[in-house]
mmCIF file of C-alpha atoms and ligand atoms in Angstrom:
data_model
loop_
_atom_site.group_PDB
_atom_site.id
_atom_site.type_symbol
_atom_site.label_atom_id
_atom_site.label_comp_id
_atom_site.label_asym_id
_atom_site.label_seq_id
_atom_site.Cartn_x
_atom_site.Cartn_y
_atom_site.Cartn_z
ATOM 1 C CA UNK A 1 87.472 99.469 116.101
ATOM 2 C CA UNK A 2 87.451 103.223 116.545
ATOM 3 C CA UNK A 3 84.450 104.676 118.395
ATOM 4 C CA UNK A 4 82.804 108.048 118.058
ATOM 5 C CA UNK A 5 84.467 109.501 114.942
ATOM 6 C CA UNK A 6 83.369 113.064 114.101
ATOM 7 C CA UNK A 7 84.934 114.338 110.826
ATOM 8 C CA UNK A 8 85.200 117.945 112.026
ATOM 9 C CA UNK A 9 87.038 117.204 115.284
ATOM 10 C CA UNK A 10 88.614 113.758 114.989
ATOM 11 C CA UNK A 11 89.941 113.493 111.437
ATOM 12 C CA UNK A 12 93.592 113.673 112.425
ATOM 13 C CA UNK A 13 93.344 111.318 115.405
ATOM 14 C CA UNK A 14 91.258 108.747 113.535
ATOM 15 C CA UNK A 15 93.711 108.919 110.625
ATOM 16 C CA UNK A 16 96.528 108.247 113.072
ATOM 17 C CA UNK A 17 94.585 105.352 114.639
ATOM 18 C CA UNK A 18 94.300 103.832 111.131
ATOM 19 C CA UNK A 19 97.972 104.430 110.262
ATOM 20 C CA UNK A 20 99.150 102.909 113.549
ATOM 21 C CA UNK A 21 96.769 99.949 113.187
ATOM 22 C CA UNK A 22 98.047 99.268 109.661
ATOM 23 C CA UNK A 23 101.729 99.670 110.551
ATOM 24 C CA UNK A 24 101.644 97.488 113.640
ATOM 25 C CA UNK A 25 99.730 94.471 112.394
ATOM 26 C CA UNK A 26 95.972 95.059 112.228
ATOM 27 C CA UNK A 27 94.236 94.000 109.026
ATOM 28 C CA UNK A 28 91.366 96.509 109.216
ATOM 29 C CA UNK A 29 89.857 99.411 111.137
ATOM 30 C CA UNK A 30 86.102 99.493 111.656
ATOM 31 C CA UNK A 31 84.912 102.996 112.436
ATOM 32 C CA UNK A 32 81.808 103.913 114.432
ATOM 33 C CA UNK A 33 80.606 107.469 113.994
ATOM 34 C CA UNK A 34 80.006 109.849 111.134
ATOM 35 C CA UNK A 35 80.918 108.524 107.688
ATOM 36 C CA UNK A 36 84.002 110.262 106.303
ATOM 37 C CA UNK A 37 84.866 109.499 102.674
ATOM 38 C CA UNK A 38 87.983 111.670 102.641
ATOM 39 C CA UNK A 39 89.452 109.708 105.566
ATOM 40 C CA UNK A 40 88.752 106.452 103.753
ATOM 41 C CA UNK A 41 90.379 107.826 100.576
ATOM 42 C CA UNK A 42 93.517 108.994 102.361
ATOM 43 C CA UNK A 43 94.057 105.602 104.064
ATOM 44 C CA UNK A 44 93.433 103.800 100.776
ATOM 45 C CA UNK A 45 96.111 105.951 99.161
ATOM 46 C CA UNK A 46 98.618 104.990 101.889
ATOM 47 C CA UNK A 47 97.837 101.281 101.464
ATOM 48 C CA UNK A 48 98.046 101.516 97.659
ATOM 49 C CA UNK A 49 101.491 103.090 97.929
ATOM 50 C CA UNK A 50 103.003 101.236 100.871
ATOM 51 C CA UNK A 51 101.167 97.902 100.645
ATOM 52 C CA UNK A 52 98.544 95.945 102.494
ATOM 53 C CA UNK A 53 96.347 94.123 103.015
ATOM 54 C CA UNK A 54 94.447 96.746 105.004
ATOM 55 C CA UNK A 55 90.923 98.131 104.833
ATOM 56 C CA UNK A 56 88.730 100.601 106.651
ATOM 57 C CA UNK A 57 84.967 100.745 106.808
ATOM 58 C CA UNK A 58 82.241 102.680 108.586
ATOM 59 C CA UNK A 59 79.788 100.716 110.684
ATOM 60 C CA UNK A 60 76.091 101.540 110.298
ATOM 61 C CA UNK A 61 75.352 99.615 113.512
ATOM 62 C CA UNK A 62 78.421 99.261 115.768
ATOM 63 C CA UNK A 63 76.568 97.466 118.579
ATOM 64 C CA UNK A 64 75.275 94.843 116.150
ATOM 65 C CA UNK A 65 78.836 94.529 114.764
ATOM 66 C CA UNK A 66 80.232 93.797 118.257
ATOM 67 C CA UNK A 67 77.467 91.285 119.025
ATOM 68 C CA UNK A 68 78.096 89.494 115.700
ATOM 69 C CA UNK A 69 81.839 89.479 116.370
ATOM 70 C CA UNK A 70 81.251 87.768 119.726
ATOM 71 C CA UNK A 71 78.735 85.297 118.337
ATOM 72 C CA UNK A 72 81.321 84.232 115.737
ATOM 73 C CA UNK A 73 83.781 83.478 118.564
ATOM 74 C CA UNK A 74 85.981 86.556 118.127
ATOM 75 C CA UNK A 75 87.670 88.103 121.173
ATOM 76 C CA UNK A 76 87.323 91.754 122.162
ATOM 77 C CA UNK A 77 89.905 93.875 123.994
ATOM 78 C CA UNK A 78 88.735 97.375 124.902
ATOM 79 C CA UNK A 79 91.521 99.849 125.680
ATOM 80 C CA UNK A 80 90.726 102.096 128.615
ATOM 81 C CA UNK A 81 92.746 103.633 131.428
ATOM 82 C CA UNK A 82 90.322 101.989 133.903
ATOM 83 C CA UNK A 83 91.090 98.433 132.786
ATOM 84 C CA UNK A 84 93.406 95.557 133.733
ATOM 85 C CA UNK A 85 97.125 96.263 133.583
ATOM 86 C CA UNK A 86 98.575 95.676 130.122
ATOM 87 C CA UNK A 87 101.100 93.057 131.188
ATOM 88 C CA UNK A 88 98.398 91.009 132.976
ATOM 89 C CA UNK A 89 95.906 91.459 130.142
ATOM 90 C CA UNK A 90 98.329 90.218 127.470
ATOM 91 C CA UNK A 91 98.660 86.883 129.335
ATOM 92 C CA UNK A 92 94.880 86.472 129.286
ATOM 93 C CA UNK A 93 94.238 87.124 125.607
ATOM 94 C CA UNK A 94 94.232 83.880 123.617
ATOM 95 C CA UNK A 95 96.080 83.620 120.319
ATOM 96 C CA UNK A 96 93.316 81.744 118.495
ATOM 97 C CA UNK A 97 90.825 83.456 116.227
ATOM 98 C CA UNK A 98 90.204 87.099 115.490
ATOM 99 C CA UNK A 99 90.793 89.889 117.976
ATOM 100 C CA UNK A 100 88.848 93.153 117.903
ATOM 101 C CA UNK A 101 90.692 95.981 119.672
ATOM 102 C CA UNK A 102 88.337 98.808 120.630
ATOM 103 C CA UNK A 103 89.572 102.365 121.179
ATOM 104 C CA UNK A 104 87.276 105.152 122.256
ATOM 105 C CA UNK A 105 86.772 108.790 121.612
ATOM 106 C CA UNK A 106 85.365 111.274 124.068
ATOM 107 C CA UNK A 107 82.928 109.129 126.079
ATOM 108 C CA UNK A 108 82.643 105.381 125.655
ATOM 109 C CA UNK A 109 79.165 103.921 126.284
ATOM 110 C CA UNK A 110 79.002 101.256 129.072
ATOM 111 C CA UNK A 111 78.048 98.640 126.449
ATOM 112 C CA UNK A 112 81.685 98.357 125.296
ATOM 113 C CA UNK A 113 83.048 97.848 128.833
ATOM 114 C CA UNK A 114 80.554 95.022 129.328
ATOM 115 C CA UNK A 115 80.826 93.442 125.872
ATOM 116 C CA UNK A 116 84.643 93.324 125.981
ATOM 117 C CA UNK A 117 86.306 90.082 127.042
ATOM 118 C CA UNK A 118 88.890 92.275 128.661
ATOM 119 C CA UNK A 119 89.273 96.005 129.425
ATOM 120 C CA UNK A 120 92.961 96.813 129.072
ATOM 121 C CA UNK A 121 94.783 99.755 130.643
ATOM 122 C CA UNK A 122 97.960 100.882 128.944
ATOM 123 C CA UNK A 123 98.962 102.552 132.178
ATOM 124 C CA UNK A 124 96.319 103.979 134.494
ATOM 125 C CA UNK A 125 96.734 107.559 133.302
ATOM 126 C CA UNK A 126 94.731 109.288 130.559
ATOM 127 C CA UNK A 127 96.661 109.702 127.292
ATOM 128 C CA UNK A 128 95.622 108.875 123.758
ATOM 129 C CA UNK A 129 93.945 106.190 121.672
ATOM 130 C CA UNK A 130 96.876 106.358 119.257
ATOM 131 C CA UNK A 131 99.507 105.683 121.931
ATOM 132 C CA UNK A 132 97.356 103.032 123.644
ATOM 133 C CA UNK A 133 96.828 101.200 120.349
ATOM 134 C CA UNK A 134 100.513 101.324 119.368
ATOM 135 C CA UNK A 135 101.700 99.916 122.685
ATOM 136 C CA UNK A 136 98.980 97.279 122.765
ATOM 137 C CA UNK A 137 99.781 96.063 119.227
ATOM 138 C CA UNK A 138 103.478 95.958 119.999
ATOM 139 C CA UNK A 139 102.867 93.749 123.063
ATOM 140 C CA UNK A 140 100.220 91.497 121.514
ATOM 141 C CA UNK A 141 102.414 90.800 118.456
ATOM 142 C CA UNK A 142 105.511 90.365 120.718
ATOM 143 C CA UNK A 143 107.197 92.951 118.495
ATOM 144 C CA UNK A 144 106.680 90.757 115.397
ATOM 145 C CA UNK A 145 105.140 93.677 113.490
ATOM 146 C CA UNK A 146 108.770 94.609 112.716
ATOM 147 C CA UNK A 147 109.076 91.560 110.462
ATOM 148 C CA UNK A 148 105.698 91.991 108.811
ATOM 149 C CA UNK A 149 105.547 92.004 105.003
ATOM 150 C CA UNK A 150 103.303 94.445 103.159
ATOM 151 C CA UNK A 151 102.070 92.982 99.896
ATOM 152 C CA UNK A 152 101.573 94.819 96.598
ATOM 153 C CA UNK A 153 103.493 97.883 97.741
ATOM 154 C CA UNK A 154 104.603 100.396 95.122
ATOM 155 C CA UNK A 155 107.302 101.771 97.392
ATOM 156 C CA UNK A 156 109.471 100.292 100.121
ATOM 157 C CA UNK A 157 111.848 102.111 102.421
ATOM 158 C CA UNK A 158 115.300 100.608 102.796
ATOM 159 C CA UNK A 159 116.334 101.408 106.355
ATOM 160 C CA UNK A 160 119.491 103.512 106.291
ATOM 161 C CA UNK A 161 121.430 105.256 108.961
ATOM 162 C CA UNK A 162 121.324 108.605 107.170
ATOM 163 C CA UNK A 163 119.253 110.010 104.357
ATOM 164 C CA UNK A 164 116.270 108.403 102.650
ATOM 165 C CA UNK A 165 116.413 105.293 100.484
ATOM 166 C CA UNK A 166 113.180 104.296 98.803
ATOM 167 C CA UNK A 167 112.834 101.386 96.373
ATOM 168 C CA UNK A 168 110.234 101.473 93.616
ATOM 169 C CA UNK A 169 108.665 97.987 93.485
ATOM 170 C CA UNK A 170 105.733 98.479 91.153
ATOM 171 C CA UNK A 171 104.899 101.093 88.580
ATOM 172 C CA UNK A 172 101.550 102.736 88.227
ATOM 173 C CA UNK A 173 99.910 101.905 84.866
ATOM 174 C CA UNK A 174 100.273 105.500 83.708
ATOM 175 C CA UNK A 175 104.099 105.370 84.276
ATOM 176 C CA UNK A 176 104.614 102.473 81.824
HETATM 177 N N1 LIG B 201 88.592 108.335 129.893
HETATM 178 C C1 LIG B 201 89.192 107.640 128.829
HETATM 179 C C2 LIG B 201 89.542 106.160 129.056
HETATM 180 O O1 LIG B 201 88.628 105.436 129.414
HETATM 181 O O2 LIG B 201 90.661 105.671 128.789
HETATM 182 C C3 LIG B 201 90.295 108.476 128.160
HETATM 183 C C4 LIG B 201 89.726 109.080 126.911
HETATM 184 S S1 LIG B 201 90.901 109.234 125.662
HETATM 185 C C5 LIG B 201 90.584 110.859 125.112
HETATM 186 C C6 LIG B 201 90.229 108.331 124.298
HETATM 187 C C7 LIG B 201 90.620 106.879 124.239
HETATM 188 O O3 LIG B 201 92.018 106.726 124.405
HETATM 189 C C8 LIG B 201 90.011 105.973 125.264
HETATM 190 O O4 LIG B 201 88.685 105.625 124.961
HETATM 191 C C9 LIG B 201 90.958 104.787 125.214
HETATM 192 O O5 LIG B 201 90.622 103.874 124.177
HETATM 193 C C10 LIG B 201 92.299 105.437 124.924
HETATM 194 N N2 LIG B 201 93.108 105.601 126.125
HETATM 195 C C11 LIG B 201 93.510 106.759 126.697
HETATM 196 N N3 LIG B 201 94.277 106.521 127.763
HETATM 197 C C12 LIG B 201 94.375 105.168 127.870
HETATM 198 C C13 LIG B 201 95.050 104.302 128.790
HETATM 199 N N4 LIG B 201 95.770 104.752 129.797
HETATM 200 N N5 LIG B 201 94.926 102.961 128.579
HETATM 201 C C14 LIG B 201 94.201 102.471 127.550
HETATM 202 N N6 LIG B 201 93.555 103.260 126.678
HETATM 203 C C15 LIG B 201 93.632 104.582 126.827
#
């Protein structure tokens, strides 16, 4: 969950939050803030090309969303430099059920600190929601994101020491 998106100022950072979430194992990003159709379109294009499943949506009522998440038994980890140390937090997060990872923008309302099952500090220095999310997802998946399969991809990169090798897996209808 990405808080406080403003299309004029945050487009690039929120896009990066979505790209990192998708690459490192999240199935969706729920965005609180101003609706931004172009952001949604650009992430959809990435998922259509490189595979999924992955979705993004804009929340009309983020507080209601968090309350519903909790009432359905989902866990919530809020990333903030003020929280519990990452290595201690990871031990405390259960592996059952869905996990909502909350990253903030400029100022995070107290509600999210209180609603979270755990406030997690990825180091106790200010840096970025993108870096915090990447490190958190790496630790919570125990690095398993590296073996993750992306379904229905059109393109797949074949890791090579030099140069670029890209396999075409599916053709667009108009190419056939
Ligand atoms: N004062 C903020 C805080 O509470 O972490 C830093 C604001 S930063 C511009 C925006 C977001 O980046 C925060 O809401 C948080 O999700 C994430 N962030 C920045 N530094 C972090 C850190 N050391 N640990 C965890 N999250 C961090």
